[in-house]
XYZ file of C-alpha atoms in Angstrom:
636
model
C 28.182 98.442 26.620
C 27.611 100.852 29.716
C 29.839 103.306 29.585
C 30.898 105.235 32.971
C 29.134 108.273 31.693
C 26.075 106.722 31.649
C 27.106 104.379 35.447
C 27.763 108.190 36.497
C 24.012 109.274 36.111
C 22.522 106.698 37.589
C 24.731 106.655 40.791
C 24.531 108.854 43.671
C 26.504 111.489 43.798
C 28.469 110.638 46.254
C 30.126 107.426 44.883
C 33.317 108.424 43.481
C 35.440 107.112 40.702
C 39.323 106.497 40.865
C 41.851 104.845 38.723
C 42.139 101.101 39.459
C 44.928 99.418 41.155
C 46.267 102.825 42.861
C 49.213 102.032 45.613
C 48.027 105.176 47.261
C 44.662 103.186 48.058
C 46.239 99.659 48.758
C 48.614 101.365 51.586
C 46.715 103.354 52.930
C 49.377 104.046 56.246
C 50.848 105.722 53.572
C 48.168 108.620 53.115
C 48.057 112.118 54.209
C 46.855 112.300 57.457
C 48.809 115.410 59.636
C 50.035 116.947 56.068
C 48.786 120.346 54.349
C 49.140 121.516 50.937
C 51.077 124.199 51.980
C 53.136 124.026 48.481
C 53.267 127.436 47.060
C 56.940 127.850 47.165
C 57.213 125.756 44.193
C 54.643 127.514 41.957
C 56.261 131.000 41.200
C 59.470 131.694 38.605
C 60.486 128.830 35.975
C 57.527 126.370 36.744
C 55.059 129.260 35.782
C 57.305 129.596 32.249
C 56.688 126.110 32.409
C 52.517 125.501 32.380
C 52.412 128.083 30.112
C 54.618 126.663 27.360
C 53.116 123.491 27.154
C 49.848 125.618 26.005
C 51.018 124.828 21.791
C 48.858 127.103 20.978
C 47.263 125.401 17.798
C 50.656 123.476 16.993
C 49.364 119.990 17.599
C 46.016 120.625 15.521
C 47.892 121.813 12.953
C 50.129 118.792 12.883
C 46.840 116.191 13.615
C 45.294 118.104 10.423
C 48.714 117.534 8.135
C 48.518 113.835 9.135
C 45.121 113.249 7.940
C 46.242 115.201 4.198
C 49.014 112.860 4.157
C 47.067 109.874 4.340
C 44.843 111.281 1.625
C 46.982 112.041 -0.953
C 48.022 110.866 -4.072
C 49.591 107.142 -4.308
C 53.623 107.344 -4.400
C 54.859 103.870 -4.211
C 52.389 102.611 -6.497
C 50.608 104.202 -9.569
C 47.338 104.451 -10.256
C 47.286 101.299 -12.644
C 48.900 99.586 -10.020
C 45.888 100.430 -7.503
C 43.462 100.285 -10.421
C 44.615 96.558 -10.624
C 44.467 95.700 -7.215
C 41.522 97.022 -6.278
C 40.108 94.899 -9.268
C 41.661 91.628 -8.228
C 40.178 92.251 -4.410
C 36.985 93.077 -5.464
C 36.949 89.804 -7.519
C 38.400 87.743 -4.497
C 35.405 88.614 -1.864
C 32.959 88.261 -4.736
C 34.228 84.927 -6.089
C 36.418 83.416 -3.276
C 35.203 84.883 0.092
C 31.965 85.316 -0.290
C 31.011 81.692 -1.181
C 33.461 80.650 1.786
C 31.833 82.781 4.480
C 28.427 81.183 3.552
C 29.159 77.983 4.408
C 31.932 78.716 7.313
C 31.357 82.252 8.871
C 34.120 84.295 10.379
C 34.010 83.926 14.494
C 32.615 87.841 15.306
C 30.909 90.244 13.333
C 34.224 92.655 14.002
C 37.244 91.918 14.901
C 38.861 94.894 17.259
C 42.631 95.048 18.818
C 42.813 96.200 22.431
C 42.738 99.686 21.930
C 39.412 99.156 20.046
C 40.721 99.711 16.791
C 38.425 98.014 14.222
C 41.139 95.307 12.358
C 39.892 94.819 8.560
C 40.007 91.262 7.084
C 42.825 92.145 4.605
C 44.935 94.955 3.966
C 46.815 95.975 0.649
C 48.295 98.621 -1.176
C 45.114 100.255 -1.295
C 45.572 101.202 3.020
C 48.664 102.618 2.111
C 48.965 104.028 -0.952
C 50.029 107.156 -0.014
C 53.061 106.281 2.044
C 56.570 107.819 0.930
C 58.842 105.478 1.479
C 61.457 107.894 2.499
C 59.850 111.174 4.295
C 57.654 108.890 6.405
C 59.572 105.141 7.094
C 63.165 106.162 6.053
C 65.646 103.797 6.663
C 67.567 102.962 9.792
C 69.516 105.516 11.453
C 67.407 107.911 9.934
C 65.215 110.199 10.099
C 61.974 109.991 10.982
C 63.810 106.616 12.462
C 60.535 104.279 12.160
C 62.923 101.200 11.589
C 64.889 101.389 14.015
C 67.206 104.317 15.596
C 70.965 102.886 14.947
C 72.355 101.965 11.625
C 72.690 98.454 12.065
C 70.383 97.944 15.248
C 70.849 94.170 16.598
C 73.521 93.248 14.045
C 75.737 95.593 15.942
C 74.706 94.403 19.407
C 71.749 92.873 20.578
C 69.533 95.014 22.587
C 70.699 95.490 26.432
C 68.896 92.674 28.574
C 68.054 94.365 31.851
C 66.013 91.961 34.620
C 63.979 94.158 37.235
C 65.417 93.010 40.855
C 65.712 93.630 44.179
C 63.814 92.479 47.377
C 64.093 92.144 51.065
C 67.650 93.436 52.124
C 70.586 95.086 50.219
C 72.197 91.459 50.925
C 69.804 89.592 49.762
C 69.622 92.303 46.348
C 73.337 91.989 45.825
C 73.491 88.495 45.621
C 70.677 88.498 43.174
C 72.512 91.276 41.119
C 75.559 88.979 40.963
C 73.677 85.998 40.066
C 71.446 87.399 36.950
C 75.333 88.924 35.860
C 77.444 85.439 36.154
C 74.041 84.519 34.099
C 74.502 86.765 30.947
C 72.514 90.110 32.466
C 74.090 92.830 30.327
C 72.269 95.586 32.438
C 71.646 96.176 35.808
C 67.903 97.321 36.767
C 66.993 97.968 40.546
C 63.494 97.500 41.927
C 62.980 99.382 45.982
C 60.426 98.843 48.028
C 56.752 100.801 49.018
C 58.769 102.665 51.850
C 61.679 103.742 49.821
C 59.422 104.581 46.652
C 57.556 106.546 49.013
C 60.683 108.502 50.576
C 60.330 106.840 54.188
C 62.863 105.026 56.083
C 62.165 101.772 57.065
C 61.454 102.613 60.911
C 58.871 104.704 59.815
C 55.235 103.734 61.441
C 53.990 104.159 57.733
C 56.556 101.274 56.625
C 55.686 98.923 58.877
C 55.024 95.408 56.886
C 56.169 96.384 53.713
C 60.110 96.595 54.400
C 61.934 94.877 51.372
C 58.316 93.081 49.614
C 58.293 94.255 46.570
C 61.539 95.410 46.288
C 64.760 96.483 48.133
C 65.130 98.687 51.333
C 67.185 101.663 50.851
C 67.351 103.655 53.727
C 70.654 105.426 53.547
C 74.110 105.464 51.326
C 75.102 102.616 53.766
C 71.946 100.513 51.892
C 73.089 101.608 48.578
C 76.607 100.525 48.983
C 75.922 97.042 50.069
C 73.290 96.350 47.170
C 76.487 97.330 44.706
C 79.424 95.695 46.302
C 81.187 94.550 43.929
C 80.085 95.346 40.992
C 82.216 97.506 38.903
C 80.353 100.795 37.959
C 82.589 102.029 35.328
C 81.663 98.905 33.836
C 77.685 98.210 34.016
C 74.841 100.769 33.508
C 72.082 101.068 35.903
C 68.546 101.825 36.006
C 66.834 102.559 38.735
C 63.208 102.587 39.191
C 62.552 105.149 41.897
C 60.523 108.758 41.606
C 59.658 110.808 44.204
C 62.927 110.638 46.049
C 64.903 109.642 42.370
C 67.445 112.864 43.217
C 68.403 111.305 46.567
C 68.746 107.749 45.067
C 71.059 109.113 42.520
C 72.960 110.883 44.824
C 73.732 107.640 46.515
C 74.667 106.128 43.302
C 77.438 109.022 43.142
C 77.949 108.722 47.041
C 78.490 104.838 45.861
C 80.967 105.842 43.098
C 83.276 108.032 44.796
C 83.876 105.289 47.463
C 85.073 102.823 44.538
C 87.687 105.961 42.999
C 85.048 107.247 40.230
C 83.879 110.403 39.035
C 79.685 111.209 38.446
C 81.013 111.814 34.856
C 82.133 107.969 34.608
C 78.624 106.749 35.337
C 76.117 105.308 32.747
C 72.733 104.226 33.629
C 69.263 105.657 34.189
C 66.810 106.845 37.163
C 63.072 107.073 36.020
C 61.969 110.217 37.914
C 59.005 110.659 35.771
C 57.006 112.163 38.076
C 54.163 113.333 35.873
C 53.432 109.842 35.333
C 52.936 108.987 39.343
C 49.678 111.507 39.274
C 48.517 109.980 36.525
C 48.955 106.492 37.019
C 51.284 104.916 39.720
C 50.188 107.282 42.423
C 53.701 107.460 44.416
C 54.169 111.009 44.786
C 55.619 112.796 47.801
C 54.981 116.526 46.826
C 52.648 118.956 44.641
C 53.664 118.425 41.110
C 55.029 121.955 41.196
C 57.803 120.738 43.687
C 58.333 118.144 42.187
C 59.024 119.212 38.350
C 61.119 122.130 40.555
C 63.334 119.199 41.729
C 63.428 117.478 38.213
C 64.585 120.805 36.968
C 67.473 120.856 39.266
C 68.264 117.847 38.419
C 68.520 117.866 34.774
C 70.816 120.548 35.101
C 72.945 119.264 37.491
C 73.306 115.842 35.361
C 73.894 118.192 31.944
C 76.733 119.463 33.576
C 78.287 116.722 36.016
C 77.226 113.512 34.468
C 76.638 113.713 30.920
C 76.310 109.964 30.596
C 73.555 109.720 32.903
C 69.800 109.055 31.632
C 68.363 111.555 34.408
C 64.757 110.923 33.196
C 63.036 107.889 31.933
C 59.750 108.948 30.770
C 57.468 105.983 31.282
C 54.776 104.494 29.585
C 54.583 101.258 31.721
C 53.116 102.156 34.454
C 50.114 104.026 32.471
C 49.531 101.028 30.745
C 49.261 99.075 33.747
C 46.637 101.107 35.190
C 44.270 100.513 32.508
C 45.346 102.488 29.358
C 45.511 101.302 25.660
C 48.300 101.033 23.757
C 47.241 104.214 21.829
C 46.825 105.927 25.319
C 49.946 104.802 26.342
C 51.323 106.010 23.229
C 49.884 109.526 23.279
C 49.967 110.346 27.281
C 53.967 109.211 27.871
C 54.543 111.267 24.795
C 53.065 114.125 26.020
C 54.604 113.886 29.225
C 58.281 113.906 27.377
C 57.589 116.904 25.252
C 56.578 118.601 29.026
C 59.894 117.619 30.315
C 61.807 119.384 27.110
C 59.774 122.190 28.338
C 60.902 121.913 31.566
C 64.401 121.807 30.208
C 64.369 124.785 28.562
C 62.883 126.593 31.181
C 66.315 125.963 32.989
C 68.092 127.451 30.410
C 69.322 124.405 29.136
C 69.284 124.005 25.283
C 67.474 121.116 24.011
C 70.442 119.628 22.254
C 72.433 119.614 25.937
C 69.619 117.288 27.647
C 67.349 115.550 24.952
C 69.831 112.991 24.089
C 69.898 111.889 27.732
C 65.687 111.506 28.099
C 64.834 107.695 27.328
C 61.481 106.058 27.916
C 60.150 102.813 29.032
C 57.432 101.657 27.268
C 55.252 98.522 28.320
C 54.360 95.683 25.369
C 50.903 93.766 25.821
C 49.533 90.788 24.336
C 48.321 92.398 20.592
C 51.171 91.181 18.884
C 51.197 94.339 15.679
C 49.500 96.799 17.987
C 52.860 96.966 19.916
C 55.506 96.355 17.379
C 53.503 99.674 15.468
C 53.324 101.275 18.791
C 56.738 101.600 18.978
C 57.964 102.768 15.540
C 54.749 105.421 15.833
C 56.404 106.251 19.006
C 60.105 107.100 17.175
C 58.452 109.071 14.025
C 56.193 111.573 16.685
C 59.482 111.869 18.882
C 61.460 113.175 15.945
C 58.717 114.799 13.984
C 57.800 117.263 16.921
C 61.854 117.536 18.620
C 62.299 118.669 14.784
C 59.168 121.041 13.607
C 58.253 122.493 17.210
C 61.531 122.588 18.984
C 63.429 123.247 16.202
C 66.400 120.513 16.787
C 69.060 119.872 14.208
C 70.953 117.589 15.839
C 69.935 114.010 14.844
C 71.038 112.467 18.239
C 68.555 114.812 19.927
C 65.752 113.699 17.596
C 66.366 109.600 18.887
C 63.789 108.096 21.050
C 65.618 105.796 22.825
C 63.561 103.548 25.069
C 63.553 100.161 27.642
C 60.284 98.231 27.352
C 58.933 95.226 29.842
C 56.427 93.062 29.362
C 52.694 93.644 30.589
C 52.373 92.517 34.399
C 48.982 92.853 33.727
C 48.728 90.781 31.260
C 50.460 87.677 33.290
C 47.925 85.519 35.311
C 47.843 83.833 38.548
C 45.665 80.726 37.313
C 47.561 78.268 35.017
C 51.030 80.509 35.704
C 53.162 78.324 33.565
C 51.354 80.058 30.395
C 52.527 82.892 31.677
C 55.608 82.026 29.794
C 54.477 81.664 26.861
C 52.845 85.359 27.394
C 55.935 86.520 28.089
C 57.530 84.885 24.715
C 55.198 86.569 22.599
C 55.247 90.161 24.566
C 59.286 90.180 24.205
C 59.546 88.708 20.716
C 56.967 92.307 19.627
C 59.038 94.363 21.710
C 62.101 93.219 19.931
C 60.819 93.370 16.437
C 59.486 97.261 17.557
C 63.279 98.075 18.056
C 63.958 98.486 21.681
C 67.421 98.850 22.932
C 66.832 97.182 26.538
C 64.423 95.038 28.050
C 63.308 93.271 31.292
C 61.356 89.677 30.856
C 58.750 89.259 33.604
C 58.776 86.189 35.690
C 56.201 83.502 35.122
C 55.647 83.440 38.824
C 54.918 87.618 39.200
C 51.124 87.311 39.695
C 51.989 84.983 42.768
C 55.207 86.773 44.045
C 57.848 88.786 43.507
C 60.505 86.089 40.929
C 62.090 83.242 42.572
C 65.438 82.805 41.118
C 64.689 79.988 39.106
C 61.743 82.117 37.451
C 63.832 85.006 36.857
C 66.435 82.573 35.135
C 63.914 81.396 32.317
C 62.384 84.919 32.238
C 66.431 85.330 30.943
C 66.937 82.724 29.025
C 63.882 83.728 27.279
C 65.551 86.665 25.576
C 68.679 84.890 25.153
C 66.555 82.509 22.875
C 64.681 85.570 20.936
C 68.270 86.610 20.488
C 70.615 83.606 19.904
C 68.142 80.940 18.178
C 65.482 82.753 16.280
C 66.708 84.880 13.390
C 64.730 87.732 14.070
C 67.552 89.905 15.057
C 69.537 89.198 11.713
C 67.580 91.752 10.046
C 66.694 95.510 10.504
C 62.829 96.080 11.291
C 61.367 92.679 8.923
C 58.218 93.744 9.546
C 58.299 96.515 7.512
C 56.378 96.657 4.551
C 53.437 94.556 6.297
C 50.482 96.566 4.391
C 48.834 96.517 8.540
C 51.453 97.117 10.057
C 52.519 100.415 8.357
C 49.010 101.515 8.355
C 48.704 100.712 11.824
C 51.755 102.185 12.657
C 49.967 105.835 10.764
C 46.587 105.074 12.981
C 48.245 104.961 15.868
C 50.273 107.636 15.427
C 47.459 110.073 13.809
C 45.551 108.693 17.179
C 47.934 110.110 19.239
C 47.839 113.515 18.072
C 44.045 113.624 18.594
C 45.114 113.220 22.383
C 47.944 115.715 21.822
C 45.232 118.005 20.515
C 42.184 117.034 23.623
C 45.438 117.414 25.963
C 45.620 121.237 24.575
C 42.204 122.232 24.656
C 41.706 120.459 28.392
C 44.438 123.474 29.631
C 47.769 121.679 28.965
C 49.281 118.509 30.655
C 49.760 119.887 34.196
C 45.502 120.507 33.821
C 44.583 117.348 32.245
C 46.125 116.133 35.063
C 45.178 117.948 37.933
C 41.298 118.085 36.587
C 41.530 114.268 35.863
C 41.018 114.318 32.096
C 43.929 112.219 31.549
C 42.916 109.788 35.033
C 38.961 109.394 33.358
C 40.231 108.568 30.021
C 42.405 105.397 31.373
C 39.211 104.582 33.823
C 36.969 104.451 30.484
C 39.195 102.273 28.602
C 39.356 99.668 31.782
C 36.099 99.382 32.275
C 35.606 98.736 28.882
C 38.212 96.022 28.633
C 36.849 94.265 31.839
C 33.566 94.721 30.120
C 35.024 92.592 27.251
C 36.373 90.192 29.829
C 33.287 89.707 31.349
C 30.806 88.904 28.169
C 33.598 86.866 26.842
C 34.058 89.236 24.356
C 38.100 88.840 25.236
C 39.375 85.828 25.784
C 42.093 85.333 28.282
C 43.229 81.543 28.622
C 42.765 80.122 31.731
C 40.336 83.125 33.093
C 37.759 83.057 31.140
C 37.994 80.130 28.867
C 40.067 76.882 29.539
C 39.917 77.141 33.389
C 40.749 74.294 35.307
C 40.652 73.414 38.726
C 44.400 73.703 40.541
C 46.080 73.779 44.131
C 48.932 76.154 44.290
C 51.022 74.663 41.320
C 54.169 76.739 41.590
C 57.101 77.401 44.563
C 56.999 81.472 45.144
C 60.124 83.383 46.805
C 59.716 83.850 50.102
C 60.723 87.292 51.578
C 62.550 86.728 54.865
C 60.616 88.440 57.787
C 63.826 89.323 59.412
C 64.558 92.250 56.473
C 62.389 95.207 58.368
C 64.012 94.012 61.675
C 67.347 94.222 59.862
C 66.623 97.406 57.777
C 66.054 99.005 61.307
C 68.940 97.486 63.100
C 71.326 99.259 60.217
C 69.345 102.451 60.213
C 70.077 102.452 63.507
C 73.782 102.151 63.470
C 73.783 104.794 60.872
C 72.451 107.066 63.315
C 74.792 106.269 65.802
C 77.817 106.267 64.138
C 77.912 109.108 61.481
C 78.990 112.980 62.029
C 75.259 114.326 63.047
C 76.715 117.658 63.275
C 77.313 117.738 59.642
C 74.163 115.982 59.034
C 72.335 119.097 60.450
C 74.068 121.378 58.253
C 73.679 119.539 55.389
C 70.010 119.329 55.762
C 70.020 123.072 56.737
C 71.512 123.355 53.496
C 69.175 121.675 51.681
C 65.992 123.634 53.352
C 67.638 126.677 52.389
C 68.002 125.561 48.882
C 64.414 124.266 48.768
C 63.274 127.910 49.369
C 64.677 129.495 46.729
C 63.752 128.273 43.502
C 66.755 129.877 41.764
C 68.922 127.326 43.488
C 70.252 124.018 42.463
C 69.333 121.533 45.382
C 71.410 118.523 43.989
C 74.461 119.952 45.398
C 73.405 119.884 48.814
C 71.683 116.668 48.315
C 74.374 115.427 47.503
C 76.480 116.855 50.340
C 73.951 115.625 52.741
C 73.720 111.966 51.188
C 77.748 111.833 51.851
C 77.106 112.540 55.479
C 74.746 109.649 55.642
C 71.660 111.848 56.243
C 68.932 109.170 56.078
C 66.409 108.725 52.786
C 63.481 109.583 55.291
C 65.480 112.858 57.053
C 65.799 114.399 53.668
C 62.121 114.194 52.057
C 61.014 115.045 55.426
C 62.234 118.707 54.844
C 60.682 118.741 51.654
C 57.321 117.602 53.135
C 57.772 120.488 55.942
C 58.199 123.229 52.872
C 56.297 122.377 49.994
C 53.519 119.970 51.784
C 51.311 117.097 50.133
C 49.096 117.191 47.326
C 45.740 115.661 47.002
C 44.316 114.530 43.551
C 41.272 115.657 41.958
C 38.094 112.604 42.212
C 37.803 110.811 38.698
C 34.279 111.591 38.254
């Protein structure tokens, strides 16, 4: 296979190299034309604290080289007769039984690999995992290290939260949605907003111009945010909002939202994602250097400790890593990385780690290689609590939990033969479910067409309801367990991920690996080498590259109503008109005051000036004017 090493040498120099798929590319009105990096504000004080600390300084070789003595040593659930035995009888079976079989019917490849190129051996046994303590390394449920599962009884308590994705075109047309997946059995609410809003920009903005309300809702102001939650009891639902560069002002219009229905930020449950370390490596949907950023994070998490201790304030996410080409074991390793950065970040506020860590979740993404993902996640639970525990020190168990919300691969779903994207999405969400996940979104069959039409989204639903009320599989904590593969996969992937911990160290810490690409060129390599795959055949995906057929347009699509950005506007508009301006001024005053100097909070004025209807656009706008753009590195 060609590797993009070797593409690199025999290119000119001037061809460059950048992560697939990046939004920043796709819209490009979007890009930084008129803005300098002019971001030094940010860089001084804490966030200096902050780059340092993530330098371990040896801690995650030392851990990387414990792992690899722990899967050599002695047996403990089985003695050496035991092993003696079995190693006899499999001997005896490939002489005797497989190797008279393979003669006259030979096995379809030479190797067999799973999608993060792990080599898969015909038949595991005792003899993978023969050094596996039962209870310092799987435990039991509701224990530490938490492998199966992080609540006592897990789904025979309650069944994990089921939380569709949604929202397009207006607020309207997003609150009826809401409604509809809720009179339908949706236990969660999960928001989706549009390029424009994602991006911080208000939907009269030149650079949103054609993408008001496509692929998700327009939030322009509180006046947006109260119409998409009309009527739906907050005291009563939790919420997760996907949104990052401007996450602080869409939570402040979740409060704004509360306090007009007689509720305190302390009664609200739900989640924002604001994982911005994530956007420069993979999604691309940042607004300001990362030091400004992880500045406003800061302020954040400390304003949530204090006045909404129910609130999720980061969701460190995996999904959108994956989606731009990673591996599961990249996925694995880089969102894990990211959280221990934010529990940095944390205690560079001055926060202990017991006051926030219990309100960090994740959001991981599940893929088509059925074990790779169910070990994926309970690897994901044992590192959380293994490094909260031996680096940070944490005693309290509820601080060690990796809670997380997982979706289904988008990139896995097709646009030929869509109906099998059902089946796809079966498979992904019966994995995620037996890796232990306490909240999940179903994709829509229809998502490589179009964002879900509501009779998609409704079997996308039923789909868990299924998993959940007709299968069995949530009767029983973690049944997987004990799988000789699966627990030694589970070890692989997590001894994998500490090799990145350890390449993530010696690259200069995460803020470097970022900003000098390491982490970018690592998720590049592994795409091109699964399109590769794709391309020989070497992967089959069914109905791409194997079973095609000939087809028209097969399936109805949702149709976003070209009236939204005419709409959006019309209301922005009003807004404008209609609101206190003078106390719009000196709330954004406020805020630019607050932006230059790092020692202050700047959720509090947020806040103040998302009450007085300052618009989404008006307030990132000061923060473009003081700590400027930022410009990634080429992926060379």
């Amino acid at each position: 296979m060609v590797s993009l090493e070797n593409l690199r040498r025999k290119l000119p120099s001037q061809v460059k190299f950048s992560v697939p798929f990046s939004p920043r590319e796709r819209i490009s009105r979007f890009g930084d034309e008129g803005r300098q990096d002019n971001g030094k504000i940010a860089t001084s004080g804490h966030l200096l604290l902050f780059r340092d600390r993530v330098l371990a300084k040896g801690y995650w070789k030392r851990v990387l080289d414990e792992i690899k003595r722990e899967r050599k040593a002695l047996p403990t659930t089985f003695d050496k007769k035991q092993l003696a035995k079995i190693r006899q009888e499999r001997v005896r079976w490939e002489a005797k039984t497989l190797k008279p079989w393979i003669r006259g019917s030979p096995e379809q490849k030479q190797e067999f690999r799973n999608l993060s190129d792990v080599p898969v051996k015909r038949i595991y046994t005792p003899e993978d995992v023969s050094y596996l303590n039962q209870s310092e390394q799987i435990g039991l449920p509701g224990e530490y290290p938490y492998v199966r599962g992080v609540y006592p009884t897990m789904y025979r308590g309650r069944p994990w939260t089921m939380r569709m994705f949604s929202g397009f075109g207006t607020p309207e047309d997003t609150n009826k949605r809401l409604h509809y997946l809720l009179e339908h059995g949706e236990t969660g609410l999960s928001i989706a907003f549009d390029m424009p809003t994602l991006y911080g920009y208000d939907p009269d903005s030149p650079r949103a111009e054609g993408e008001v309300g496509r692929c998700g809702v327009s939030v322009g102001s509180l006046k947006d945010m109260e119409i998409i939650l009309e009527g739906i009891p907050l005291e009563k639902v939790s919420t997760s909002m996907t949104i990052n560069a401007p996450a602080s002002v869409l939570t402040a219009m979740y409060v704004g939202v509360a306090e007009r229905q007689g509720l305190k930020p302390k009664d609200l449950r739900g989640t924002v994602q604001a994982d911005i370390l994530k956007e420069y490596i993979a999604q691309k949907e940042w607004a300001f250097p990362p030091e400004a950023h992880l500045r406003i994070i800061r302020d954040m998490m400390v304003y949530c400790t204090k006045e909404m201790p129910q609130w999720n304030y980061i969701s460190i996410s995996g999904y959108h890593i994956r989606e731009a080409g990673s591996s599961a074991v990249q996925e694995l390793a880089f969102t894990l990385a990211d959280g221990f950065a934010y529990v940095d970040l944390g205690l560079d506020a001055g926060l202990k780690v017991e006051d926030f860590a219990p309100r960090l979740s994740f959001f991981f993404n599940c893929g088509m290689d059925f074990f790779e993902e169910v070990a994926k996640f309970r690897a994901a639970r044992r590192i959380w609590a293994r490094v909260l525990k031996d680096k940070y020190k944490v005693k309290d168990s509820r601080s060690l939990l990796l809670r997380t919300h997982a979706q289904n691969s988008g990139a896995s779903l097709t646009w030929q033969q869509p109906l099998n994207n059902i089946v796809r999405t079966t498979i992904e969400a019966l994995a995620t479910v037996l890796g232990g996940t306490q909240s999940l979104h179903t994709n829509s069959y229809d998502e490589a067409w179009a964002l879900p039409s509501e009779a998609a989204a409704t079997v996308a639903l039923r789909t868990q309801q299924i998993i959940a009320e007709e299968t069995g599989v949530a009767d029983t904590i973690d049944p997987l367990a004990g799988s000789y593969y699966l627990e030694w996969l589970t070890d692989e992937m997590e001894e994998r991920a500490f090799q990145y911990f350890d390449k993530i160290e010696r690259a200069g810490g995460l803020l470097n690996a970022i900003k000098t690409g390491f982490i970018q060129r690592e998720i590049a390599e592994n795409s091109y080498r699964y399109q590769q795959e794709l391309e020989r055949g070497d992967r089959i995906v069914v109905g791409v590259n194997k079973y095609q057929i000939e087809e028209k347009k097969p399936i109805d699509t949702l149709k976003i109503n070209e009236e939204a950005q005419r709409r959006q506007i019309a209301r922005i508009d009003m807004v404008r008109e209609t609101r206190d301006n003078n106390k719009v001024e000196q709330a954004l005053n406020e805020l630019r005051k607050t932006f230059k100097d790092e020692k202050a909070n700047s959720m509090y004025p947020l806040v103040k000036a998302v009450r007085a209807y300052a618009t989404l656009g008006e307030i990132m706008d000061v923060g473009r004017k003081i700590f400027g753009d930022y410009k990634e590195p080429p992926i060379l």
